[in-house]
JSON list of C-alpha atoms in Angstrom, two decimals:
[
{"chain": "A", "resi": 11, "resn": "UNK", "atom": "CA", "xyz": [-4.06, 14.63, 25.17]},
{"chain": "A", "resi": 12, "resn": "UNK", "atom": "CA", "xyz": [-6.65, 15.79, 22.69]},
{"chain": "A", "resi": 13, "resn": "UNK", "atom": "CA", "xyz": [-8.36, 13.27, 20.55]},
{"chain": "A", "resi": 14, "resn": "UNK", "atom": "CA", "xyz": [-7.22, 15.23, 17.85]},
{"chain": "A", "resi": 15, "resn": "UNK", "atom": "CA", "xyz": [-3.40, 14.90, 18.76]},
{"chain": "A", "resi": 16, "resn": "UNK", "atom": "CA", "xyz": [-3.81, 11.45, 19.53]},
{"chain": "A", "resi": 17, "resn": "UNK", "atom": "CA", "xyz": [-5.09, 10.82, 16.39]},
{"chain": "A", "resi": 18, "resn": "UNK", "atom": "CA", "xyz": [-1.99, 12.94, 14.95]},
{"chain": "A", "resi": 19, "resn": "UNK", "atom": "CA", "xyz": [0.43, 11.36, 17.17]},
{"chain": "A", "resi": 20, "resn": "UNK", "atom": "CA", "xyz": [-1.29, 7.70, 15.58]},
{"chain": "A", "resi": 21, "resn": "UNK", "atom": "CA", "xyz": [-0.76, 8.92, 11.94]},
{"chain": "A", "resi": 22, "resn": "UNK", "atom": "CA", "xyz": [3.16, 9.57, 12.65]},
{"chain": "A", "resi": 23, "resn": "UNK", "atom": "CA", "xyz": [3.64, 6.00, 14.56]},
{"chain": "A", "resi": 24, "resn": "UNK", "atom": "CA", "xyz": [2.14, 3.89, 11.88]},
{"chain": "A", "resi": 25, "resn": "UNK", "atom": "CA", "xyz": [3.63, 5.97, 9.00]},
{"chain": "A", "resi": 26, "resn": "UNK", "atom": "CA", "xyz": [7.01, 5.45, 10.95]},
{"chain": "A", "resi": 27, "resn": "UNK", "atom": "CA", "xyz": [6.72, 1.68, 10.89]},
{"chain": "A", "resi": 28, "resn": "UNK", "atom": "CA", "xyz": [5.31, 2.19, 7.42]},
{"chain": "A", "resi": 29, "resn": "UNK", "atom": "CA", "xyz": [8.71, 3.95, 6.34]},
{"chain": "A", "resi": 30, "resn": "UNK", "atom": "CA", "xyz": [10.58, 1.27, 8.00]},
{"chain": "A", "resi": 31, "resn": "UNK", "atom": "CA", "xyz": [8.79, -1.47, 6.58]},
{"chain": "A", "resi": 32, "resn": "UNK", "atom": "CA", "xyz": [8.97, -0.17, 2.88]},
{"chain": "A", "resi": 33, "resn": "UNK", "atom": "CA", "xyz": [13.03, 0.44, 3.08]},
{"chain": "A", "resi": 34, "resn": "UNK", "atom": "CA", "xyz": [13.22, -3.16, 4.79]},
{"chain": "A", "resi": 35, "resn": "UNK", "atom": "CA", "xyz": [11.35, -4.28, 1.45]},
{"chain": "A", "resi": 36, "resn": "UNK", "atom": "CA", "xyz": [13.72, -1.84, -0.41]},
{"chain": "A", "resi": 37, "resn": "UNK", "atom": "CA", "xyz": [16.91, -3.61, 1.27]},
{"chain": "A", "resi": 38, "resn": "UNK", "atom": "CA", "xyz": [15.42, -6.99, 0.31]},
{"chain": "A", "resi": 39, "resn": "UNK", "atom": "CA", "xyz": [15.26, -6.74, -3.23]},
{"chain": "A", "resi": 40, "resn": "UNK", "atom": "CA", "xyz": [18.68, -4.59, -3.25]},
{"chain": "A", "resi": 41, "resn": "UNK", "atom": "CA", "xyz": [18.58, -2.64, -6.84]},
{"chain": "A", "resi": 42, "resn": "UNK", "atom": "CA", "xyz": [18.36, -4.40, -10.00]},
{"chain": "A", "resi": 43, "resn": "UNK", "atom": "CA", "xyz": [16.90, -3.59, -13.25]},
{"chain": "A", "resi": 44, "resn": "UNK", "atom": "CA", "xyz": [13.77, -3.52, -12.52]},
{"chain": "A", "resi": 45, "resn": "UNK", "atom": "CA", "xyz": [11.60, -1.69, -9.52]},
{"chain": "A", "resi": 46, "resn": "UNK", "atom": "CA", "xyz": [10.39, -4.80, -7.90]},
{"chain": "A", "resi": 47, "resn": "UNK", "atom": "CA", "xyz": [10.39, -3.49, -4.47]},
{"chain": "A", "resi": 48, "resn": "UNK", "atom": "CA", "xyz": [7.86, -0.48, -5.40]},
{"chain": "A", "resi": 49, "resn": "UNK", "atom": "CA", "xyz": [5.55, -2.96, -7.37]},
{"chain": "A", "resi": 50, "resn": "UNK", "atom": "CA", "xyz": [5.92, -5.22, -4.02]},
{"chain": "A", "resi": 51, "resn": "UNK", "atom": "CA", "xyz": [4.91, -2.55, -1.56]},
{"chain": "A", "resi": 52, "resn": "UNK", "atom": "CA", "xyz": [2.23, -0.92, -3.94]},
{"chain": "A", "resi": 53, "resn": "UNK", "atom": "CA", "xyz": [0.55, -4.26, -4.36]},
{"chain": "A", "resi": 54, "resn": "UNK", "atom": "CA", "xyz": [0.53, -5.42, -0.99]},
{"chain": "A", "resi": 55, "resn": "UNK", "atom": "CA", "xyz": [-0.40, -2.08, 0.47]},
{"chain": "A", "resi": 56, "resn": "UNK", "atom": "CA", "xyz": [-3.24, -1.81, -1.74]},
{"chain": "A", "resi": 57, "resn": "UNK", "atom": "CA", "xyz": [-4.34, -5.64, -0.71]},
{"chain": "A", "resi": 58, "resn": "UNK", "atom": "CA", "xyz": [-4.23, -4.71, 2.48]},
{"chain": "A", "resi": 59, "resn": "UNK", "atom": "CA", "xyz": [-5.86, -1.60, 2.46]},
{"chain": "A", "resi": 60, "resn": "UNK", "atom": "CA", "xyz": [-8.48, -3.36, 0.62]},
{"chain": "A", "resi": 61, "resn": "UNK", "atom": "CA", "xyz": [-9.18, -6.22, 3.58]},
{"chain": "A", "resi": 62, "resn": "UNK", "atom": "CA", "xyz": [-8.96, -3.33, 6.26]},
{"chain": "A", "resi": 63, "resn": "UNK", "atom": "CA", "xyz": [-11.29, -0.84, 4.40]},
{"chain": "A", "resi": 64, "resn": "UNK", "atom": "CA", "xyz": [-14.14, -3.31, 3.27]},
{"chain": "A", "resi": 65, "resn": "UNK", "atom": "CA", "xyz": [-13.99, -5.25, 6.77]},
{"chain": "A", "resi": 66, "resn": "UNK", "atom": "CA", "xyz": [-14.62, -1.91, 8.29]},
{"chain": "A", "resi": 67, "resn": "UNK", "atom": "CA", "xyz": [-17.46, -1.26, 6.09]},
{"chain": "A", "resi": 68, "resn": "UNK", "atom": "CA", "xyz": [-19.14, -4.77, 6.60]},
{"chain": "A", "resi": 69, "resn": "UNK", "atom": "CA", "xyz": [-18.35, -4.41, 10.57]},
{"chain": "A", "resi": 70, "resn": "UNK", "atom": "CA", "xyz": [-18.16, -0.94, 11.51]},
{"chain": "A", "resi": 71, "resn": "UNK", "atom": "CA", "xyz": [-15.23, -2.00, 13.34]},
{"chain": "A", "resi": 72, "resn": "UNK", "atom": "CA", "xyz": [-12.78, 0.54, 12.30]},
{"chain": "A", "resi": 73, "resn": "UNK", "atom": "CA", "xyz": [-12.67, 3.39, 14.58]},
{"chain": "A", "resi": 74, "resn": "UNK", "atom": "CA", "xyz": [-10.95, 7.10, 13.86]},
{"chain": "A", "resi": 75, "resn": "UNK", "atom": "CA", "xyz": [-7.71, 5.78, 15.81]},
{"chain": "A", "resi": 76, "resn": "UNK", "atom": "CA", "xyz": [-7.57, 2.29, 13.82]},
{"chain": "A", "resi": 77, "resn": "UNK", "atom": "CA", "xyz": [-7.96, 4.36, 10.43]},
{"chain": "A", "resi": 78, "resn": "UNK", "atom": "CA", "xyz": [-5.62, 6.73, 11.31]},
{"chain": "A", "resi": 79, "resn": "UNK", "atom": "CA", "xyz": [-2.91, 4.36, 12.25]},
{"chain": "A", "resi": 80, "resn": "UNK", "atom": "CA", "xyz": [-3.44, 1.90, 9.84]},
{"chain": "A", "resi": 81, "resn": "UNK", "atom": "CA", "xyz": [-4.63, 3.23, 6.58]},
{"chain": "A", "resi": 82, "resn": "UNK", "atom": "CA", "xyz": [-3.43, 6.78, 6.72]},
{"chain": "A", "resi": 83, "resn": "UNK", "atom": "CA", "xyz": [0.12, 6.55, 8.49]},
{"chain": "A", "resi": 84, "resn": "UNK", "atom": "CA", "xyz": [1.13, 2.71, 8.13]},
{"chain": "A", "resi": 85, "resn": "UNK", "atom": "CA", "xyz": [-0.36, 2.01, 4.46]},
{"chain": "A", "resi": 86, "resn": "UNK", "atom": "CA", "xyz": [0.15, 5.51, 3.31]},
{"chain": "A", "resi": 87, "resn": "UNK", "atom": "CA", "xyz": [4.26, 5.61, 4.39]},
{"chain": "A", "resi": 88, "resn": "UNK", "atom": "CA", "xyz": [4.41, 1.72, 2.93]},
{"chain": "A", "resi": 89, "resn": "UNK", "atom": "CA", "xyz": [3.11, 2.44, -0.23]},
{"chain": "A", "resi": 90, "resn": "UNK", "atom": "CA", "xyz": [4.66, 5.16, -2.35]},
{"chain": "A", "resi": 91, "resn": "UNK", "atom": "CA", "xyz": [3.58, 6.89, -5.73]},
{"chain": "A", "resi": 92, "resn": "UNK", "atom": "CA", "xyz": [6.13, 9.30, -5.74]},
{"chain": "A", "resi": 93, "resn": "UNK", "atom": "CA", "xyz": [8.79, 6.84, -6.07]},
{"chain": "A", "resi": 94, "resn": "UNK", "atom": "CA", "xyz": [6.90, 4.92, -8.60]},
{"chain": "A", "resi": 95, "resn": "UNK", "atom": "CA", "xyz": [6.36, 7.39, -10.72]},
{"chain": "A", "resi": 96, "resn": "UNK", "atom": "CA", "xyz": [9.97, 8.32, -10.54]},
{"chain": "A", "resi": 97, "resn": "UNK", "atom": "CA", "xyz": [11.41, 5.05, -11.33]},
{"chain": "A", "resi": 98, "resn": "UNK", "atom": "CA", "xyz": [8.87, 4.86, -14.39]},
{"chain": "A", "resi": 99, "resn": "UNK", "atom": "CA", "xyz": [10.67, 8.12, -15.72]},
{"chain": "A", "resi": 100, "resn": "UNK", "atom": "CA", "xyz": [14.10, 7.01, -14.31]},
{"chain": "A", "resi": 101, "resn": "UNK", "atom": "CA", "xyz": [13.32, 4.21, -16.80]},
{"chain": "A", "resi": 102, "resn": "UNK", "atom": "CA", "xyz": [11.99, 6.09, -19.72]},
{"chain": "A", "resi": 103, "resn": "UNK", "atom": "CA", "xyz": [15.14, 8.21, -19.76]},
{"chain": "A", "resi": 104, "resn": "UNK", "atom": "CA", "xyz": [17.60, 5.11, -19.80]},
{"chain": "A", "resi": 105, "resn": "UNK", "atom": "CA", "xyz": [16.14, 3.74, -22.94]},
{"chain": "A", "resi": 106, "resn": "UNK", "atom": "CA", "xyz": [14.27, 1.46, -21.29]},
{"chain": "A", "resi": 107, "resn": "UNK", "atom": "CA", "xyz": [10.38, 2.59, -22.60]},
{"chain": "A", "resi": 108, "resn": "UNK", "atom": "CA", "xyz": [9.01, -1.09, -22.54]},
{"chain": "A", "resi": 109, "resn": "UNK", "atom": "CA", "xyz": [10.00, -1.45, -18.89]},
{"chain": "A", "resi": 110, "resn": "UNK", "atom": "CA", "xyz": [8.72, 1.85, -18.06]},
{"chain": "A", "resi": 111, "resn": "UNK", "atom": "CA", "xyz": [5.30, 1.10, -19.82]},
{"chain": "A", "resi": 112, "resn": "UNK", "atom": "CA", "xyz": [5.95, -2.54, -18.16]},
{"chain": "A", "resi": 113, "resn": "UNK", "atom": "CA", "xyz": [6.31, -0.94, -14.66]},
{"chain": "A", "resi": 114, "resn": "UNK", "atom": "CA", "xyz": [3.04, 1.41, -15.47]},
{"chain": "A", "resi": 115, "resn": "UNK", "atom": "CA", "xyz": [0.96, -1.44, -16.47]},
{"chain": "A", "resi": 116, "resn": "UNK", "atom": "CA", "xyz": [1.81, -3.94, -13.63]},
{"chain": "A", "resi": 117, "resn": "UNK", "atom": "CA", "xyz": [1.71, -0.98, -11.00]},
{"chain": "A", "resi": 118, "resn": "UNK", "atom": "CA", "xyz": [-1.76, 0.05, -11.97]},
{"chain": "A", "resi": 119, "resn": "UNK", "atom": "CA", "xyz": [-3.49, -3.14, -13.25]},
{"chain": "A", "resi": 120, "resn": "UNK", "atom": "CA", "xyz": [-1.87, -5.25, -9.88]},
{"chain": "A", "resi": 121, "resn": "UNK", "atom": "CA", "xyz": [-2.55, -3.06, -7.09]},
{"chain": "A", "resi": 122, "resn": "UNK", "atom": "CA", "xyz": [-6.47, -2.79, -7.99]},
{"chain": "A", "resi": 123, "resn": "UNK", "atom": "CA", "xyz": [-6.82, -6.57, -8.76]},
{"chain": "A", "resi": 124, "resn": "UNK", "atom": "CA", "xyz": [-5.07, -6.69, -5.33]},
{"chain": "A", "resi": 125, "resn": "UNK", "atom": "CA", "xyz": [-8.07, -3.92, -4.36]},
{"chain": "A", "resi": 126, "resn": "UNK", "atom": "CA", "xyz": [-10.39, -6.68, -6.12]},
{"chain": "A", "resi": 127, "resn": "UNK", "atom": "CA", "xyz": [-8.73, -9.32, -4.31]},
{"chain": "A", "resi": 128, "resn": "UNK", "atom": "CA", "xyz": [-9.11, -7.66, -0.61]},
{"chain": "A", "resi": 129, "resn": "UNK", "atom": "CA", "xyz": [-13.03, -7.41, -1.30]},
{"chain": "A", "resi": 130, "resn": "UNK", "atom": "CA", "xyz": [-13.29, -10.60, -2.70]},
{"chain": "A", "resi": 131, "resn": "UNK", "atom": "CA", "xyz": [-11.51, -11.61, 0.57]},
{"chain": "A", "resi": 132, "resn": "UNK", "atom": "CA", "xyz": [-13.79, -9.62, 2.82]},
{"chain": "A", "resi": 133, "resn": "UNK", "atom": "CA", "xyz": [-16.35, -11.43, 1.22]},
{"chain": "A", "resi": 134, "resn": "UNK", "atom": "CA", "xyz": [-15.74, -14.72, 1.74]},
{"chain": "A", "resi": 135, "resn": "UNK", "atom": "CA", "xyz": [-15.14, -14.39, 5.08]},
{"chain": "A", "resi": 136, "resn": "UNK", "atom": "CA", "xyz": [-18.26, -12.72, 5.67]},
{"chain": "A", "resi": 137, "resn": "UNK", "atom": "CA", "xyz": [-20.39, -15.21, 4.21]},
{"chain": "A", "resi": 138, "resn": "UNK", "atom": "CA", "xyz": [-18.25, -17.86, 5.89]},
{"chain": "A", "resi": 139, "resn": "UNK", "atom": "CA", "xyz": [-19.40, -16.31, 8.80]},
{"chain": "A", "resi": 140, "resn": "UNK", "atom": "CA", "xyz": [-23.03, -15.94, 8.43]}
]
């Protein structure tokens, strides 16, 4: 197998187990109101995108397979824009303007302090181990 396919074949198997770990999150919550499950996965995935990323650029550690399975297929499928943005309008029609404003704000402004959170992380546990 070429590297390149490998790295292809990588991609599909973590965005797989992404997919399956954002409808699991999905069934959790159930529907309500309120998105809750796409502010869950967008926050986490961005945490943990952040704590993989800025390891990899204190350590180096990261190779092309690691990225590809991790932050391109199993990240990528877990978190989702798409749906975000169309609960936001899905909300905006109903009536419900504050909540879609509400979901914008908490979306955005949560997943980078999450980002923030991930480096400040990385951090820590770099100087920890110095």
């Amino acid at each position: 197998m070429t590297t390149e396919a490998r790295i292809v074949l990588l991609v599909a198997l973590g965005g797989a187990l992404g997919a399956l770990l954002r409808y699991g999150t999905g069934a959790a919550f159930g529907r309500g109101p309120f998105p809750y499950a796409t502010l869950v996965v967008n926050v986490v995935g961005s945490f943990l995108l952040a704590l993989l990323l800025f390891h990899d650029l204190e350590r180096g550690t990261l190779g092309p397979a690691s990225r590809a399975f991790f932050a391109i297929g199993l990240l990528g499928a877990f978190t989702t824009m798409s749906t975000f943005s169309h609960e936001t309008l899905a909300l905006w029609l109903d009536g419900r303007s504050g909540q879609a404003v509400l979901n914008i704000a908490l979306n955005i402004g949560l997943s980078i302090g999450a980002v923030v959170a991930g480096r400040w992380t990385i951090m820590l546990i770099e100087r920890s181990a110095t």
